[in-house]
Amino acid sequence: MKTSPSSRRGRASREADRLVELAEGLAQSGSRAEDRFWETRLDTEIDALLTAGDEGSLNAALDRLADRESRAYEELADAIEGRVEHVMVRTSDGMRDVLLFASPVLAWSRMPVPTRVVGEKTLEALTKAMREHVFSDKADLALADYFFSPDQLPESFGETAELRASLTNHITLGRMPVDTGSLNETAQFLADQRYILGVVSVPEGEPMFKWQEGLITRDEVQAAWRQAAHDSLSTLLPACGFDPMLPRAYYVACRDADRAARPFSITASVAFLTTTLGIAPKMLTAIIAGCYNRQLEEYRIGFQVEHEDEVIHGIVWPLLGAEDEMSDVVEEIEATLSEAGITHIEMQRQRMPMEYCEDCGAPLYPNTDGELVHAELPDNTESTGQHLH
């Protein structure tokens, strides 16, 4: 007998209720022993929903807890992400921990920042660099043979779990071919993120990353990785400026990249404008404005050449996580602009709307008159992407 839509909605509501109950129990726990009780039951529920492909119940529970501004939201989000990116696998040598990881790269270019299939030699070189400088001696790796853009990353918990499972099945080969025909188109921006994705497998309970072994710090691992990966990434990113970030567990690596991309975009934009226009950074004026729906959503930064009226470029600085009007975001933006050599910085104090160009859909950026306008490079310069992904 087929299940009616109304009965499916009822089941989803019950499953979401159960997740909320368990997450709130964990948030209110008073001991490690009680933590384990709630975590075990929460993991079981999440695994069942992922297996059933019940994305709706997971998101419904998160939405309810987000509305309550409860610590239980963080507990549930962490639990779901943990079950998606990590799995225990039984092998002939015993149980192994398998973790989905991402290795983000920040990049900018006057030309489109590439997404592409990673050739066999480049993939081998990247795997070798990760083995030697990032992951523990007991780790096995499998990398996807594609250089992903943010638009091409999995869009749901279920899709992310499927990617982790597919990579896990390719650990013995060390590489997983990607069906490029199934990937989304990539929007082009002056500065953007790119990702190497893979899984790492170690015997149960053993360290995955070199910094866990206690012989080298996380910062030293990042410095070694940045140097070791440079040649391989140069092959993937010709004519690009880029900065490799530390490979980490998938979700935290993506959040790290989103946060680091904001100041990187300012640095890239100033470099682009000064080289394209043949001017010094001190000849640019940066105008910052907060843009609102019901609440502050993002800051937009318009650039003008000193003593000229036109906005020639713009950047979106989105709020992330718990950031709001009371956070020190403006101070961070101003400090990043100053470090890039901008000496003329204006802050528009009025609340501005989230307006976009009706013709092309691009965000509108503030000018010195307190208006939101279209950013246009002078006619004799080459046009490029106008804002941060």
Coordinates of C-alpha atoms in Angstrom, one line a residue:
M1 CA 0.0 0.0 0.0
K2 CA 1.4 3.4 -1.0
T3 CA 2.1 6.0 1.7
S4 CA 0.1 9.2 1.3
P5 CA 2.0 12.6 1.3
S6 CA 0.3 13.5 4.6
S7 CA 1.5 10.4 6.3
R8 CA 5.0 11.0 5.1
R9 CA 4.8 14.5 6.5
G10 CA 3.6 13.0 9.8
R11 CA 6.5 10.6 9.9
A12 CA 9.0 13.3 9.1
S13 CA 7.6 15.4 11.9
R14 CA 8.0 12.5 14.4
E15 CA 11.5 11.8 13.3
A16 CA 12.4 15.5 13.6
D17 CA 10.8 15.6 17.1
R18 CA 13.0 12.6 18.1
L19 CA 16.1 14.4 16.9
V20 CA 15.2 17.6 18.7
E21 CA 14.6 15.6 21.9
L22 CA 17.9 13.8 21.8
A23 CA 19.9 17.0 20.8
E24 CA 18.3 18.9 23.7
G25 CA 19.1 16.0 26.1
L26 CA 22.8 16.2 24.9
A27 CA 22.9 20.0 25.3
Q28 CA 21.6 19.7 28.9
S29 CA 23.9 16.8 29.8
G30 CA 26.0 17.2 33.0
S31 CA 28.7 14.6 32.5
R32 CA 30.7 12.7 29.9
A33 CA 28.9 9.5 30.8
E34 CA 25.5 11.2 30.1
D35 CA 27.0 12.7 26.9
R36 CA 27.8 9.2 25.6
F37 CA 24.2 8.1 26.3
W38 CA 22.7 10.8 24.2
E39 CA 25.4 10.7 21.5
T40 CA 24.9 7.0 21.0
R41 CA 21.1 7.4 20.5
L42 CA 21.5 10.5 18.4
D43 CA 24.0 8.7 16.1
T44 CA 21.7 5.8 15.7
E45 CA 18.8 8.0 14.6
I46 CA 20.9 10.0 12.2
D47 CA 22.4 6.9 10.6
A48 CA 18.9 5.5 10.1
L49 CA 17.7 8.8 8.4
L50 CA 20.8 9.0 6.2
T51 CA 20.3 5.4 5.1
A52 CA 16.6 6.1 4.3
G53 CA 17.5 9.3 2.5
D54 CA 15.3 11.3 4.8
E55 CA 17.0 14.7 4.4
G56 CA 13.7 16.4 5.3
S57 CA 13.7 15.2 8.9
L58 CA 17.3 16.2 9.4
N59 CA 16.7 19.7 8.1
A60 CA 13.4 20.1 9.9
A61 CA 15.0 19.3 13.3
L62 CA 17.9 21.8 12.5
D63 CA 15.4 24.5 11.5
R64 CA 13.4 24.1 14.7
L65 CA 16.4 24.3 16.9
A66 CA 17.8 27.3 15.0
D67 CA 14.6 29.1 15.6
R68 CA 15.0 28.5 19.4
E69 CA 18.6 29.8 19.3
S70 CA 19.4 26.7 21.4
R71 CA 22.8 25.1 22.1
A72 CA 21.1 22.0 21.0
Y73 CA 21.3 23.3 17.4
E74 CA 25.1 23.1 17.6
E75 CA 25.0 19.6 19.1
L76 CA 22.7 18.3 16.4
A77 CA 24.6 20.0 13.6
D78 CA 27.9 18.5 14.9
A79 CA 26.3 15.1 15.2
I80 CA 24.9 15.1 11.7
E81 CA 28.2 16.3 10.2
G82 CA 30.1 13.8 12.2
R83 CA 28.0 10.9 10.9
V84 CA 28.2 12.1 7.3
E85 CA 31.9 12.6 7.1
H86 CA 33.1 9.7 9.3
V87 CA 32.5 6.0 9.2
M88 CA 34.0 2.8 10.7
V89 CA 34.9 0.2 8.2
R90 CA 35.6 -3.5 8.9
T91 CA 38.6 -4.9 6.9
S92 CA 40.6 -8.1 7.0
D93 CA 43.1 -6.2 9.2
G94 CA 40.4 -5.0 11.7
M95 CA 38.3 -1.9 12.1
R96 CA 39.4 1.3 10.5
D97 CA 38.4 5.0 10.9
V98 CA 37.5 6.6 7.6
L99 CA 37.2 10.4 7.3
L100 CA 36.1 12.6 4.4
F101 CA 38.4 15.6 4.1
A102 CA 38.8 18.7 2.0
S103 CA 41.9 20.5 1.0
P104 CA 40.8 24.1 0.1
V105 CA 42.8 26.4 -2.1
L106 CA 42.0 30.2 -2.4
A107 CA 42.7 31.5 -5.9
W108 CA 42.3 34.6 -8.0
S109 CA 43.0 35.5 -11.6
R110 CA 42.0 37.9 -14.3
M111 CA 41.1 34.8 -16.3
P112 CA 38.5 32.2 -15.1
V113 CA 39.7 30.2 -12.1
P114 CA 39.9 26.7 -13.4
T115 CA 37.9 23.6 -12.4
R116 CA 39.3 20.5 -14.1
V117 CA 40.1 16.8 -14.1
V118 CA 43.3 16.2 -12.2
G119 CA 45.8 14.3 -14.3
E120 CA 47.3 11.1 -12.9
K121 CA 50.8 12.5 -12.4
T122 CA 49.4 15.6 -10.6
L123 CA 47.1 13.4 -8.4
E124 CA 50.0 11.2 -7.5
A125 CA 52.2 14.2 -6.5
L126 CA 49.4 15.6 -4.4
T127 CA 48.8 12.2 -2.7
K128 CA 52.6 12.0 -2.0
A129 CA 52.7 15.5 -0.5
M130 CA 49.7 14.7 1.7
R131 CA 51.2 11.4 2.9
E132 CA 54.6 13.1 3.7
H133 CA 53.4 16.3 5.2
V134 CA 49.7 16.2 6.4
F135 CA 48.6 12.7 7.3
S136 CA 50.0 10.2 9.8
D137 CA 52.3 7.4 8.8
K138 CA 49.6 4.7 9.1
A139 CA 47.1 6.5 6.9
D140 CA 45.8 5.3 3.5
L141 CA 44.3 7.9 1.1
A142 CA 42.0 8.1 -1.8
L143 CA 41.6 11.4 -3.7
A144 CA 38.9 12.4 -6.2
D145 CA 40.4 13.1 -9.6
Y146 CA 38.8 16.5 -9.9
F147 CA 39.5 20.1 -8.8
F148 CA 36.1 21.2 -7.4
S149 CA 34.5 24.7 -7.2
P150 CA 32.0 25.6 -4.4
D151 CA 29.2 25.1 -6.9
Q152 CA 30.2 21.5 -7.5
L153 CA 30.4 20.4 -3.9
P154 CA 27.6 18.1 -2.6
E155 CA 24.5 20.0 -1.9
S156 CA 23.0 17.9 0.9
F157 CA 24.0 15.6 3.8
G158 CA 22.9 12.6 1.7
E159 CA 25.0 13.6 -1.3
T160 CA 28.0 14.2 1.0
A161 CA 27.6 10.8 2.6
E162 CA 27.4 9.2 -0.8
L163 CA 30.7 10.9 -1.8
R164 CA 32.4 9.7 1.3
A165 CA 31.1 6.1 0.6
S166 CA 32.3 6.2 -3.0
L167 CA 35.7 7.5 -2.0
T168 CA 35.9 4.8 0.7
N169 CA 35.3 2.1 -1.9
H170 CA 38.3 3.4 -3.9
I171 CA 40.9 3.4 -1.0
T172 CA 42.7 0.4 -2.4
L173 CA 43.1 2.2 -5.7
G174 CA 44.1 5.5 -4.1
R175 CA 42.0 7.6 -6.6
M176 CA 38.3 7.9 -7.6
P177 CA 37.2 9.0 -11.1
V178 CA 34.6 11.7 -11.1
D179 CA 31.7 11.8 -13.5
T180 CA 32.2 15.4 -14.7
G181 CA 28.9 15.4 -16.6
S182 CA 27.0 15.3 -13.3
L183 CA 28.7 18.4 -11.9
N184 CA 27.1 21.8 -11.8
E185 CA 28.3 24.7 -13.9
T186 CA 30.8 27.0 -12.1
A187 CA 30.0 30.7 -11.7
Q188 CA 33.1 32.8 -12.4
F189 CA 34.5 35.3 -9.8
L190 CA 37.8 37.2 -9.6
A191 CA 38.6 35.3 -6.3
D192 CA 37.1 32.0 -5.4
Q193 CA 37.8 28.7 -3.6
R194 CA 38.8 25.4 -5.2
Y195 CA 38.8 22.0 -3.4
I196 CA 40.7 18.7 -3.5
L197 CA 38.5 16.1 -1.9
G198 CA 39.4 12.7 -0.5
V199 CA 39.2 10.2 2.4
V200 CA 41.8 9.1 4.9
S201 CA 41.7 5.7 6.6
V202 CA 43.6 4.6 9.7
P203 CA 43.4 1.7 12.1
E204 CA 40.7 2.4 14.7
G205 CA 41.8 4.9 17.3
E206 CA 45.1 5.8 15.5
P207 CA 45.9 9.4 14.7
M208 CA 44.9 10.6 11.2
F209 CA 46.9 13.9 11.0
K210 CA 50.5 14.5 11.7
W211 CA 49.8 17.1 14.4
Q212 CA 47.9 14.4 16.4
E213 CA 51.2 12.5 16.7
G214 CA 52.6 15.3 18.9
L215 CA 55.9 15.7 16.9
I216 CA 54.8 18.7 14.8
T217 CA 52.3 21.5 15.2
R218 CA 49.3 22.3 13.1
D219 CA 51.0 25.5 11.8
E220 CA 54.1 23.6 10.9
V221 CA 52.0 21.0 9.0
Q222 CA 50.3 23.8 7.1
A223 CA 53.6 25.5 6.2
A224 CA 55.0 22.2 4.9
W225 CA 51.9 21.4 2.9
R226 CA 51.9 24.9 1.3
Q227 CA 55.4 24.5 0.1
A228 CA 55.1 20.8 -0.9
A229 CA 51.9 21.3 -2.9
H230 CA 52.9 24.5 -4.7
D231 CA 54.2 22.9 -8.0
S232 CA 51.2 20.6 -8.3
L233 CA 48.7 23.4 -7.7
S234 CA 50.5 25.6 -10.1
T235 CA 49.7 23.0 -12.8
L236 CA 46.0 23.1 -11.8
L237 CA 45.9 26.9 -11.5
P238 CA 48.0 28.5 -14.3
A239 CA 48.1 32.3 -14.3
C240 CA 46.5 32.4 -10.8
G241 CA 47.6 33.7 -7.5
F242 CA 46.7 31.1 -4.9
D243 CA 47.0 30.1 -1.2
P244 CA 46.7 26.4 -0.2
M245 CA 44.8 25.9 3.1
L246 CA 45.3 23.1 5.6
P247 CA 43.5 19.8 4.7
R248 CA 41.0 19.0 7.4
A249 CA 37.7 17.2 8.0
Y250 CA 35.3 18.1 5.2
Y251 CA 32.8 20.5 7.0
V252 CA 35.3 22.4 9.1
A253 CA 37.7 22.8 6.0
C254 CA 34.8 24.2 4.0
R255 CA 34.0 26.7 6.8
D256 CA 37.7 27.6 7.1
A257 CA 37.7 28.4 3.4
D258 CA 34.6 30.5 3.5
R259 CA 36.0 32.6 6.3
A260 CA 39.5 32.9 4.8
A261 CA 38.1 33.8 1.4
R262 CA 36.7 37.1 2.7
P263 CA 40.1 38.8 3.4
F264 CA 41.7 37.0 0.5
S265 CA 39.1 38.5 -1.9
I266 CA 40.0 42.0 -0.7
T267 CA 43.8 41.4 -1.2
A268 CA 43.1 39.9 -4.6
S269 CA 40.8 42.8 -5.6
V270 CA 43.4 45.4 -4.7
A271 CA 46.1 43.5 -6.6
F272 CA 43.8 43.2 -9.6
L273 CA 42.8 46.9 -9.6
T274 CA 46.2 48.3 -9.1
T275 CA 47.8 46.1 -11.8
T276 CA 44.9 46.6 -14.3
L277 CA 44.7 50.3 -13.8
G278 CA 48.4 51.0 -13.2
I279 CA 47.8 52.8 -10.0
A280 CA 49.0 52.5 -6.4
P281 CA 46.6 51.2 -3.7
K282 CA 46.6 54.6 -2.0
M283 CA 44.8 56.0 -5.0
L284 CA 41.7 53.8 -4.3
T285 CA 38.8 54.6 -2.0
A286 CA 36.9 51.7 -0.4
I287 CA 33.3 52.3 0.7
I288 CA 31.8 49.8 3.2
A289 CA 28.0 49.4 3.7
G290 CA 25.9 46.9 5.7
C291 CA 23.1 45.3 3.6
Y292 CA 19.9 44.1 5.3
N293 CA 16.9 41.9 4.7
R294 CA 15.1 41.7 8.1
Q295 CA 18.6 41.7 9.7
L296 CA 22.2 42.4 8.6
E297 CA 23.1 39.8 6.0
E298 CA 26.4 41.0 4.5
Y299 CA 28.7 43.9 4.0
R300 CA 29.4 45.2 0.5
I301 CA 32.6 47.1 -0.4
G302 CA 32.7 49.4 -3.4
F303 CA 36.0 50.7 -4.9
Q304 CA 36.4 54.0 -6.5
V305 CA 39.5 55.7 -7.9
E306 CA 40.3 58.8 -5.8
H307 CA 38.6 62.0 -7.1
E308 CA 36.4 59.9 -9.5
D309 CA 32.7 59.1 -9.1
E310 CA 32.3 55.7 -10.6
V311 CA 32.4 52.4 -8.6
I312 CA 34.8 50.3 -10.5
H313 CA 34.7 47.0 -8.5
G314 CA 32.9 45.5 -5.6
I315 CA 33.2 42.7 -3.0
V316 CA 30.6 40.9 -0.9
W317 CA 31.7 40.1 2.6
P318 CA 29.0 37.7 3.9
L319 CA 28.3 37.2 7.6
L320 CA 29.2 33.7 8.8
G321 CA 28.1 31.7 11.8
A322 CA 27.0 33.8 14.7
E323 CA 28.2 37.1 13.3
D324 CA 25.8 40.0 13.6
E325 CA 25.8 43.8 13.9
M326 CA 27.6 43.6 17.3
S327 CA 30.5 41.6 15.9
D328 CA 33.8 43.2 15.1
V329 CA 33.3 42.6 11.3
V330 CA 33.8 46.2 10.2
E331 CA 37.0 46.4 12.1
E332 CA 38.3 43.3 10.4
I333 CA 37.3 44.6 7.0
E334 CA 39.0 48.0 7.6
A335 CA 42.2 46.2 8.9
T336 CA 42.3 44.0 5.8
L337 CA 41.9 47.0 3.5
S338 CA 44.6 48.8 5.3
E339 CA 47.0 45.8 5.1
A340 CA 46.3 45.8 1.3
G341 CA 47.5 49.4 1.1
I342 CA 44.1 51.2 1.0
T343 CA 44.3 54.5 3.0
H344 CA 40.9 56.0 2.1
I345 CA 38.2 54.0 3.8
E346 CA 34.6 55.2 4.3
M347 CA 31.8 53.5 6.3
Q348 CA 28.2 54.2 5.3
R349 CA 26.2 54.2 8.5
Q350 CA 22.7 53.9 7.0
R351 CA 21.0 50.5 6.5
M352 CA 21.2 49.5 2.8
P353 CA 18.9 47.0 1.1
M354 CA 20.1 43.8 -0.6
E355 CA 19.8 45.2 -4.1
Y356 CA 20.9 43.6 -7.3
C357 CA 21.1 44.7 -10.9
E358 CA 17.8 43.9 -12.7
D359 CA 19.6 43.2 -15.9
C360 CA 22.5 41.0 -14.9
G361 CA 21.8 40.0 -11.3
A362 CA 25.1 41.3 -10.0
P363 CA 25.1 42.9 -6.5
L364 CA 25.0 46.7 -6.3
Y365 CA 27.8 48.3 -4.3
P366 CA 28.0 51.5 -2.2
N367 CA 29.6 54.7 -3.5
T368 CA 30.8 57.8 -1.6
D369 CA 27.3 59.4 -2.0
G370 CA 25.7 56.6 0.0
E371 CA 24.0 55.0 -3.0
L372 CA 24.1 51.4 -4.3
V373 CA 25.3 51.3 -7.9
H374 CA 26.5 48.9 -10.5
A375 CA 30.3 48.3 -10.5
E376 CA 31.9 48.9 -13.9
L377 CA 35.5 48.9 -14.9
P378 CA 36.6 51.7 -17.3
D379 CA 35.9 50.9 -20.9
N380 CA 39.6 50.4 -21.8
T381 CA 40.1 47.6 -19.2
E382 CA 39.2 44.0 -19.3
S383 CA 36.0 43.0 -17.5
T384 CA 36.0 40.2 -14.9
G385 CA 33.9 38.7 -12.1
Q386 CA 32.7 41.3 -9.7
H387 CA 32.1 39.7 -6.3
L388 CA 33.1 36.9 -3.9
H389 CA 31.4 33.5 -4.1

